[in-house]
Coordinates of C-alpha atoms and ligand atoms in Angstrom, one line a residue:
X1 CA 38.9 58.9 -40.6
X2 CA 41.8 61.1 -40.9
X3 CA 39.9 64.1 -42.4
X4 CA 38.2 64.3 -38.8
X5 CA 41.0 64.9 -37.2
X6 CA 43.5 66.8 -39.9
X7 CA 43.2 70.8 -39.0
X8 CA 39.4 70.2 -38.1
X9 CA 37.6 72.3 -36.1
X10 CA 34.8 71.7 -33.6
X11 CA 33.2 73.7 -31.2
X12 CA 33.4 70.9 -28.7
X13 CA 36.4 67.8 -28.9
X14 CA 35.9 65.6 -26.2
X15 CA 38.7 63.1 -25.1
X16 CA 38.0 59.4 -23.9
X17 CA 34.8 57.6 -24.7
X18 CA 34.7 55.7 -21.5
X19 CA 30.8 56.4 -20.0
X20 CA 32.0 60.5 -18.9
X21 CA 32.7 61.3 -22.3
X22 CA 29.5 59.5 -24.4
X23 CA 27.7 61.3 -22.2
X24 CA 28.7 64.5 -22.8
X25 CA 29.5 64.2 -26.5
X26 CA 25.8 63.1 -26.8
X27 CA 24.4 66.0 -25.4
X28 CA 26.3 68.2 -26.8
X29 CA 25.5 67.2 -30.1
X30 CA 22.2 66.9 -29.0
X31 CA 21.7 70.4 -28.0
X32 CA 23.6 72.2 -31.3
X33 CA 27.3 71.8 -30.8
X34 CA 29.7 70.5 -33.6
X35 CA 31.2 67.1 -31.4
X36 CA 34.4 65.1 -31.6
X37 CA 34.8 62.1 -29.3
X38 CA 38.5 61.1 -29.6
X39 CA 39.3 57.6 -27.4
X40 CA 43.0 56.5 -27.6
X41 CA 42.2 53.0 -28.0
X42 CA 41.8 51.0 -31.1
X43 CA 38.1 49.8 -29.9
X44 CA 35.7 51.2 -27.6
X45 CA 35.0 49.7 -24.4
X46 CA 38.4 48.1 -24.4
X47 CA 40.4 47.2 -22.1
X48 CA 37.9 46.8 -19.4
X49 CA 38.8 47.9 -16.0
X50 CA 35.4 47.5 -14.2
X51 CA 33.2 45.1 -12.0
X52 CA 30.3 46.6 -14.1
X53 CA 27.4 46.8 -11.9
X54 CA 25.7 49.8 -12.9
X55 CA 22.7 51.5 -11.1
X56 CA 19.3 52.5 -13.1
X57 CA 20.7 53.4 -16.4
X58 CA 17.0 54.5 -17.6
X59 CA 17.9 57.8 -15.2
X60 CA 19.5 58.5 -18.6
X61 CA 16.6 57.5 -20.7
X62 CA 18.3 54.2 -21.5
X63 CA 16.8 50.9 -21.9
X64 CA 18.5 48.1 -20.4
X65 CA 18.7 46.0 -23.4
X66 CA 19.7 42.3 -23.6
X67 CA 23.0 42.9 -25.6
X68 CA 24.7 44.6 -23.1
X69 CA 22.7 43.6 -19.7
X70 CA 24.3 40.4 -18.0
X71 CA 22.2 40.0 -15.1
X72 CA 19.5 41.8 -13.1
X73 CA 20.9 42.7 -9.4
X74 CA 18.5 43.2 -6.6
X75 CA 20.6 44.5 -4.1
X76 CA 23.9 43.4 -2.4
X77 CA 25.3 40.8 0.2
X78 CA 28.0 42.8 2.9
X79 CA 30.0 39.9 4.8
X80 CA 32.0 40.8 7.8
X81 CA 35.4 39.4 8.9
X82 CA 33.6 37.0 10.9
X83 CA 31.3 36.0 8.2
X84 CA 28.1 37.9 9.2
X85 CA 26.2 38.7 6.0
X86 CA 24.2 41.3 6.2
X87 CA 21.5 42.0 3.4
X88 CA 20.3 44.9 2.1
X89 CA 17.8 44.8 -0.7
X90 CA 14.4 46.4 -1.4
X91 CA 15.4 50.4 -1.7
X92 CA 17.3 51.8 -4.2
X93 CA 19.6 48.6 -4.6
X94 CA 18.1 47.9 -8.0
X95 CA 20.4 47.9 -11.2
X96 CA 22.4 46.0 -13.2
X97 CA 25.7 43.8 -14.1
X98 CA 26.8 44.9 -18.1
X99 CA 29.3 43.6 -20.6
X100 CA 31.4 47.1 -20.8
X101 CA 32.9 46.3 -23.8
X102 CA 29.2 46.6 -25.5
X103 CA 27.8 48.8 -22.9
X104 CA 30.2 51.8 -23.5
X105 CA 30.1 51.2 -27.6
X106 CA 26.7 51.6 -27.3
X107 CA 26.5 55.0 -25.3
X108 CA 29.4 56.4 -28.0
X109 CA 27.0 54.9 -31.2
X110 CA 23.9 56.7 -29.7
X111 CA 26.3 59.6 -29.1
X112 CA 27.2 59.7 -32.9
X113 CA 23.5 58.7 -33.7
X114 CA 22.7 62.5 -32.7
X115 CA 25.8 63.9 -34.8
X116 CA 28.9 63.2 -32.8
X117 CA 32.0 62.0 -35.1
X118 CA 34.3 59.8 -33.5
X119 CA 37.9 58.9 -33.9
X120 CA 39.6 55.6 -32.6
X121 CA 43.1 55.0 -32.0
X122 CA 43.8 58.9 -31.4
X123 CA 45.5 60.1 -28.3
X124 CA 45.8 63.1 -27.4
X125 CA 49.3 64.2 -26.5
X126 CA 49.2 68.0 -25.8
X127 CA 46.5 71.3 -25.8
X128 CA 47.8 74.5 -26.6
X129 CA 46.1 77.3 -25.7
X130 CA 45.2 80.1 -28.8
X131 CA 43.3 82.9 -27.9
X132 CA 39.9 81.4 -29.1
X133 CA 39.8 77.5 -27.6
X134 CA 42.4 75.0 -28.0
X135 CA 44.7 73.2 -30.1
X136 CA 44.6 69.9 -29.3
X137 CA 47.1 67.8 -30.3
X138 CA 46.1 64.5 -31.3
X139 CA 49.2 61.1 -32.4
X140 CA 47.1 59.0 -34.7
X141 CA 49.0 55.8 -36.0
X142 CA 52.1 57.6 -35.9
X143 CA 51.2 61.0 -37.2
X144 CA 50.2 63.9 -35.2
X145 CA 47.1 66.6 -36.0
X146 CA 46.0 69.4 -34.7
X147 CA 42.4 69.7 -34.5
X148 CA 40.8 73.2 -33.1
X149 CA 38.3 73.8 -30.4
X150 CA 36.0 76.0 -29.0
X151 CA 35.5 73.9 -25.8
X152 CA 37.6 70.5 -24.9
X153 CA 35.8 68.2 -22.4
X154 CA 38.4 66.1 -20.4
X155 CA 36.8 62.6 -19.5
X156 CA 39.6 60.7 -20.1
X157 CA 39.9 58.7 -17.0
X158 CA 41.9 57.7 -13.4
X159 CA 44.9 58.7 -15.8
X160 CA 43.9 61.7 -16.4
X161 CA 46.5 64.3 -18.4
X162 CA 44.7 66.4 -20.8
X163 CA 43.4 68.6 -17.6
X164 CA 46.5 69.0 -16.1
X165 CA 47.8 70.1 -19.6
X166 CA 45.4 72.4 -19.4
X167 CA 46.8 73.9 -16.3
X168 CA 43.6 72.5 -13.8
X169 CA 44.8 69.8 -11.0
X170 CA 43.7 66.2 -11.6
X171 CA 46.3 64.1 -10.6
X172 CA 45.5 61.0 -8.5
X173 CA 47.5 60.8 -4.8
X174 CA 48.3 57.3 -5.6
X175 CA 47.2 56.3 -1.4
X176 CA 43.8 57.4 -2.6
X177 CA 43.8 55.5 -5.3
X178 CA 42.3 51.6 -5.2
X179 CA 44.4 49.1 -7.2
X180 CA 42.4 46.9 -8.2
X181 CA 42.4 43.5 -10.0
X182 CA 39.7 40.6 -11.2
X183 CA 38.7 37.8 -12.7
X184 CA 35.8 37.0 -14.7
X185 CA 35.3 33.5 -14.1
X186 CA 32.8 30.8 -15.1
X187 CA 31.6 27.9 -12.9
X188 CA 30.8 30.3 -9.8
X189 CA 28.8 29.4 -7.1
X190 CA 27.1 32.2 -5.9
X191 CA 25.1 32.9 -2.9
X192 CA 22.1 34.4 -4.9
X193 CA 22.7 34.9 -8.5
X194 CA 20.8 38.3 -8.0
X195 CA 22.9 39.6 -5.5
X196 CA 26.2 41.0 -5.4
X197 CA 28.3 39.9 -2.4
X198 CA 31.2 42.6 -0.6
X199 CA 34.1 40.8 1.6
X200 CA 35.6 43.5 4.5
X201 CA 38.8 43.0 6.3
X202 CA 42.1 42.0 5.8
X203 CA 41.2 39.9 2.4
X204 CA 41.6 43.3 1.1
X205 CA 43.1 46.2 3.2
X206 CA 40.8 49.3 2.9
X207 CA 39.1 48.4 0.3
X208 CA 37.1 45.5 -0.5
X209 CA 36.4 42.2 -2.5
X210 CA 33.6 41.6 -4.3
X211 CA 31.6 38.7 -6.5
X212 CA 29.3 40.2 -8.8
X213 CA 27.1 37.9 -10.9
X214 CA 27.0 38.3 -14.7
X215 CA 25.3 36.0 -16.4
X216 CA 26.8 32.5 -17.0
X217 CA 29.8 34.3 -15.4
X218 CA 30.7 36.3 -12.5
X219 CA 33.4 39.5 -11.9
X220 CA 35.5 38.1 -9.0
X221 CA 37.5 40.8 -7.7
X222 CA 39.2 43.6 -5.2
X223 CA 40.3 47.0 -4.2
X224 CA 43.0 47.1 -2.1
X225 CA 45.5 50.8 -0.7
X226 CA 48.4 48.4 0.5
X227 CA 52.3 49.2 -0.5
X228 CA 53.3 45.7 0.4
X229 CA 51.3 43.5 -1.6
X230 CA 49.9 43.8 -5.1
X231 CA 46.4 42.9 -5.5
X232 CA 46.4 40.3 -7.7
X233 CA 48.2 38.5 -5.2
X234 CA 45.4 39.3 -2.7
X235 CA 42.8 38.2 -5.0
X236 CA 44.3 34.5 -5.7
X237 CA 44.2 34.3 -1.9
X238 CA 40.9 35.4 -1.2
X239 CA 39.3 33.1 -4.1
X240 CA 40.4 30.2 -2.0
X241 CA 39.9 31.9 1.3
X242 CA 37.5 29.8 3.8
X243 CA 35.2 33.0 4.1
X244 CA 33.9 31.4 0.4
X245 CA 33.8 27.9 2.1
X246 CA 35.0 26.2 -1.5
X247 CA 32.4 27.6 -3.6
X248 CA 35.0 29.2 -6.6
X249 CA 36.9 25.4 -5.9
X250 CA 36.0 24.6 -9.8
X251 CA 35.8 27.9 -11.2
X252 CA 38.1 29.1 -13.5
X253 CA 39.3 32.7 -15.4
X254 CA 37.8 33.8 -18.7
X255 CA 39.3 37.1 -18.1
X256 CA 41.7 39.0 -16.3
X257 CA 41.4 42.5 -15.3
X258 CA 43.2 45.6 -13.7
X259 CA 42.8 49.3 -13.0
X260 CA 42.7 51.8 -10.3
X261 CA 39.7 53.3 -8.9
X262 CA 40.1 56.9 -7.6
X263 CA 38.3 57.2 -4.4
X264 CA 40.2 60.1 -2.8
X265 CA 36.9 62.9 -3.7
X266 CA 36.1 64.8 -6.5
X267 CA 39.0 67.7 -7.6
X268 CA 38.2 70.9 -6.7
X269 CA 38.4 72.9 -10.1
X270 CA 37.0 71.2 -12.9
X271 CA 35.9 74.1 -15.1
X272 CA 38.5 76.8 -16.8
X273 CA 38.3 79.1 -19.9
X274 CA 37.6 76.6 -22.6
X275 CA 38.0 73.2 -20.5
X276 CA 36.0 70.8 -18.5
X277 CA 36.9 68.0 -16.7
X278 CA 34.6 65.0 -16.0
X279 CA 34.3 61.3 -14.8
X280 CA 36.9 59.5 -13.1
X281 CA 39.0 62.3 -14.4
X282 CA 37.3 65.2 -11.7
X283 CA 37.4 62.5 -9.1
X284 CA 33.3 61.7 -9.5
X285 CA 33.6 58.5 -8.2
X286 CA 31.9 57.2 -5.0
X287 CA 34.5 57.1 -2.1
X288 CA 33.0 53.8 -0.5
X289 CA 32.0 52.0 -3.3
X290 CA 34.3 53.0 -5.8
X291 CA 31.5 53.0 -8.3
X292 CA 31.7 55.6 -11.0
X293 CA 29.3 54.9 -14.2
X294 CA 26.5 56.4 -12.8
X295 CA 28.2 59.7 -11.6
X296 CA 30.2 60.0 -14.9
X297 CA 27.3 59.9 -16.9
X298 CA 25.5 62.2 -14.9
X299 CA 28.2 64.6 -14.9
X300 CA 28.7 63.9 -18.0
X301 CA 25.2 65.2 -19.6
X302 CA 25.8 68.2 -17.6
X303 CA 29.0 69.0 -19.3
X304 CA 27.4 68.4 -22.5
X305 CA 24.7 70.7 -22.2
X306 CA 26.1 73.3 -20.7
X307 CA 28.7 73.3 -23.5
X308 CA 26.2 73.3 -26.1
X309 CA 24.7 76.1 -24.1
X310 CA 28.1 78.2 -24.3
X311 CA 28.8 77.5 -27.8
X312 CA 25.5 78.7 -28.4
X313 CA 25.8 81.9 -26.2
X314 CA 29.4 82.2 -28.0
X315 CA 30.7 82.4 -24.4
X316 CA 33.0 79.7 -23.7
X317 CA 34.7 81.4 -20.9
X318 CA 35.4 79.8 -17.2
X319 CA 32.6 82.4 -16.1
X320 CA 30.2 80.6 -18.5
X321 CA 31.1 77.3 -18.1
X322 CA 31.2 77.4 -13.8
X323 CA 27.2 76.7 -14.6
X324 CA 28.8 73.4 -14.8
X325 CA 30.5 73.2 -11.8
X326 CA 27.5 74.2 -9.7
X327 CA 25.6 72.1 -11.5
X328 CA 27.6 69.0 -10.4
X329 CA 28.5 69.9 -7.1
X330 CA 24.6 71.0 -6.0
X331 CA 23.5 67.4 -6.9
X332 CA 27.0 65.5 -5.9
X333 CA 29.6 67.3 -3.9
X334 CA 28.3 67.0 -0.2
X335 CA 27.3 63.2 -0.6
X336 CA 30.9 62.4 -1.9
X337 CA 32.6 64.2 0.5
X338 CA 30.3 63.0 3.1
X339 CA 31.1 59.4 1.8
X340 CA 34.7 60.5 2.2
X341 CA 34.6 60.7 5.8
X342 CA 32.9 57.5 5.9
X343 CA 35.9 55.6 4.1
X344 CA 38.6 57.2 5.8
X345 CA 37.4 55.9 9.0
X346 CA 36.2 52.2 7.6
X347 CA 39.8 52.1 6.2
X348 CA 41.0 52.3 9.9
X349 CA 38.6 50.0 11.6
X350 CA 40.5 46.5 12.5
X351 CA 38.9 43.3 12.1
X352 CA 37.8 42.6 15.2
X353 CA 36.4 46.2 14.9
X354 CA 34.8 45.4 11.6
X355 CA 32.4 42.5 13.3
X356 CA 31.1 45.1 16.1
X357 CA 30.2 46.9 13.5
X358 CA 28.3 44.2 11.6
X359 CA 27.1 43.0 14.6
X360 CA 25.6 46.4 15.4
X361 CA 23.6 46.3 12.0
X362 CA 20.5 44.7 11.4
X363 CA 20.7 41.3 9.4
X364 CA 18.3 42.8 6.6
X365 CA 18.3 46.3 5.5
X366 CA 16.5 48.6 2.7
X367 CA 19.8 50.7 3.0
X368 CA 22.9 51.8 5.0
X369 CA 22.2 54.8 7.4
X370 CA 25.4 55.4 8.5
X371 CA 24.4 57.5 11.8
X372 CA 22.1 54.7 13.2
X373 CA 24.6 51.9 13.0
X374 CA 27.4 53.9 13.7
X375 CA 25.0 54.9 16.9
X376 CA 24.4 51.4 17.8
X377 CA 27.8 50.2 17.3
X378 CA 29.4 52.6 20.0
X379 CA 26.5 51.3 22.3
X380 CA 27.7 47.9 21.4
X381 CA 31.5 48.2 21.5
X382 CA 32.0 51.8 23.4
X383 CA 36.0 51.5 22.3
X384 CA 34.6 52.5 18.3
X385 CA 33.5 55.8 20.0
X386 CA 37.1 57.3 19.0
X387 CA 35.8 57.0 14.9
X388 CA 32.2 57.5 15.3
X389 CA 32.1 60.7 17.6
X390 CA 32.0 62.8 14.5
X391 CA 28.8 60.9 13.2
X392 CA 26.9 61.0 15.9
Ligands
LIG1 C1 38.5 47.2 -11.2 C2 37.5 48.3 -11.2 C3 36.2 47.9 -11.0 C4 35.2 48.9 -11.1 N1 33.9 48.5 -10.9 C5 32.9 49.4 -11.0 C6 31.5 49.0 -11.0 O1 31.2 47.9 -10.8 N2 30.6 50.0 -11.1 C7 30.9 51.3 -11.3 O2 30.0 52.2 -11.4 N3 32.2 51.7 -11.4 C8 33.2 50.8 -11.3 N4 34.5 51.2 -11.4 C9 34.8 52.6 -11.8 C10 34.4 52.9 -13.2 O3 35.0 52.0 -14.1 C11 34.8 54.3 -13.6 O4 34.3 55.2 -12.6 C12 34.2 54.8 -14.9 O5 34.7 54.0 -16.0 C13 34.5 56.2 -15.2 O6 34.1 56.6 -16.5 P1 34.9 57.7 -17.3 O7 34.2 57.9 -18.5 O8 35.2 58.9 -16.4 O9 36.4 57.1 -17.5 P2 36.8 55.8 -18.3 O10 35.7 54.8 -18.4 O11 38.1 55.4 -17.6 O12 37.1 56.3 -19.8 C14 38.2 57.1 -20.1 C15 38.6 56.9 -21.5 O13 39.5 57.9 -21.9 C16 40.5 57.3 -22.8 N5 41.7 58.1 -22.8 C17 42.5 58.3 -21.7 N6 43.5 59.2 -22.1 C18 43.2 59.6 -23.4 C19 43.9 60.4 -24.3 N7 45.0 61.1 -23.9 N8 43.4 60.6 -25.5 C20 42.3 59.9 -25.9 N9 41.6 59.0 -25.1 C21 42.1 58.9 -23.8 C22 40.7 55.9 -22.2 O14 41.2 55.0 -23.1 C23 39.2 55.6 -21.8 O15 38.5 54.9 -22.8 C24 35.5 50.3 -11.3 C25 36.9 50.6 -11.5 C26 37.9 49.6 -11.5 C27 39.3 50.0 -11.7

């Protein structure tokens, strides 16, 4: 593996092989371009730091196969302080609960099925600019390389560095960042092993808890933005809080898990001379949910492509690569930032604020229009007019 890496050149490295970077090393292969998909760890797909429900994946031209599909979701359960559920199935609800740790080795094999080499256990440390691309500095079990490229795509995560080595701004503000923490546990009683269920309220200040099914398990988890507590420590409450009413009383860890989620929007530059910046690393992550497979591996085929497309045009200047950057923000920017607004007032609702809420919502729903309940919520409870006026 070390000839890969030992004063190689590509026209496009990409760094992290989380589902951003799979993406985008398979279409640039795809489309022409000379790939390198460097991931830090010593096996893809580890550690996981997901509740791995994940939206139609054959957007992508992916077929939900059996070794990496856990369970078949129809749409999701949202319970309010008070313990309204409110359902909402039957729209574009539709996806899937995977096993990560098979899920993201199989977008990076089907990456290096069309030509992409890849190198585990390689972190990369440092870029250094040279008049054509990057060096990019790579510490491989002790060693360090320097491998050359034309274009480096940044998907490396929450964490992200190699961007802001690059001089582009991708550092988390760690209040909008979720902390997050989770169990995967067996012997879980679920409410509908279809359905994912969402707790709101104080289990899990501004964010929330969830129970997604996954096969013969489930991820039992939460988000929480809270300085006095850790997470973990709300997550052993809430699995014996009475909103549950005893049903994780005999289930028990297979798995723990941790990680933040960064919900604070996307960053505003994610293309420069030679760089791009994708995934959880630009901030293309959904602000409510906190969900970011889908949008890192649609962002992620965009990078690729137009990469290939620059390489190709032997332009790999920020002018070139912007097409990018207007590709993802036509499709995404307005909806996240839209969503943005949406959080930062759910994260200042109070409980009791929470259940006029619910109880302005319908019991069943094909999906969440924001304006409507928000509309009959102030009708109901005219003291939530202070967050709503904007919406409505
Ligand atoms: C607890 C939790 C639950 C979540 N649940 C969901 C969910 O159910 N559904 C959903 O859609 N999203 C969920 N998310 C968010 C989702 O996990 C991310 O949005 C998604 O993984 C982003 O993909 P990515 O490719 O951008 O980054 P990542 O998947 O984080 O991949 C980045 C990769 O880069 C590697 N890397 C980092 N630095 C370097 C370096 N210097 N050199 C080489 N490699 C490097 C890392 O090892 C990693 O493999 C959750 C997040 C958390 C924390």
């Amino acid at each position: 593996m070390r000839e890969l890496i030992n004063n190689a050149e590509y026209d496009v490295v990409v760094v992290g092989a989380g589902p951003g970077g799979s993406m985008a090393s398979y279409y640039a292969s795809k489309n022409g371009a000379k790939t390198l998909l460097i991931e830090k760890s010593q096996e893809i797909g580890e550690p996981v730091r997901c509740a791995e429900a994940v939206p139609k994946m054959e957007d992508f031209g992916i077929t939900p196969d059996p070794q990496f599909v856990r369970s078949h979701i129809k749409g999701g359960y949202l319970v309010a302080p008070n313990g309204k559920i409110i359902e909402v199935s039957g729209g574009k609800t539709d996806g899937y609960v995977v096993e990560r740790k098979i899920f993201d080795k199989y977008l990076a094999v089907r990456s290096a099925r069309v030509g992409t080499k890849v190198a585990v256990k390689s972190r990369v440390v440092d870029l250094e600019h040279n008049g054509n691309g990057y060096d990019v500095i790579v510490s491989h079990l002790g060693e360090e390389y320097i491998i050359k490229a034309k274009i480096v795509i940044a998907a490396d995560g929450v964490e992200s560095s190699v961007a802001e080595m690059a001089g582009l701004k991708s550092k988390k503000i760690p209040t909008q960042v979720c902390s997050c923490a989770e169990y995967e546990m067996t012997n879980v009683k679920l409410l509908d092993n279809e359905m994912m269920e969402f707790y709101f309220g104080d289990i899990s200040p501004k964010g929330y808890a969830w129970i997604f099914p996954k096969g013969d398990t489930a991820n039992v988890g939460l988000g929480v933005i809270d300085k006095h507590k850790k997470a973990i420590d709300y997550l052993n409450e809430f699995i014996e809080h009475p909103i549950l009413e005893g049903r994780l009383k005999d289930a028990t860890p297979i798995e723990f898990k941790c990680g933040g989620a960064p919900v604070g929007g996307p960053i505003e530059k994610t293309v420069d001379d030679n760089i791009i910046v994708v995934g959880d690393a630009a901030g293309q992550i959904s602000p409510l949910s906190g969900g970011g497979i889908y949008l890192s591996m649609s962002c992620g085929s965009m990078a690729g492509e137009v990469a290939a497309k620059c390489i190709k045009n032997n332009n790999c200047s920020v002018d070139a690569l912007i097409e990018y950057e207007n590709k993802w923000k036509e499709k995404y920017y307005d909806t996240l930032m839209t969503e943005l607004r949406y959080k930062n007032i759910l994260q200042k609702l109070t409980e009791k604020e929470l259940n006029a809420l619910a109880d302005a919502m319908d019991d069943k729903l094909e999906e969440v229009d924001v304006k409507k309940i928000a509309f009959k919520a102030v009708k109901n409870a005219p003291s939530l007019l202070k967050y709503f006026k904007e919406i409505i």
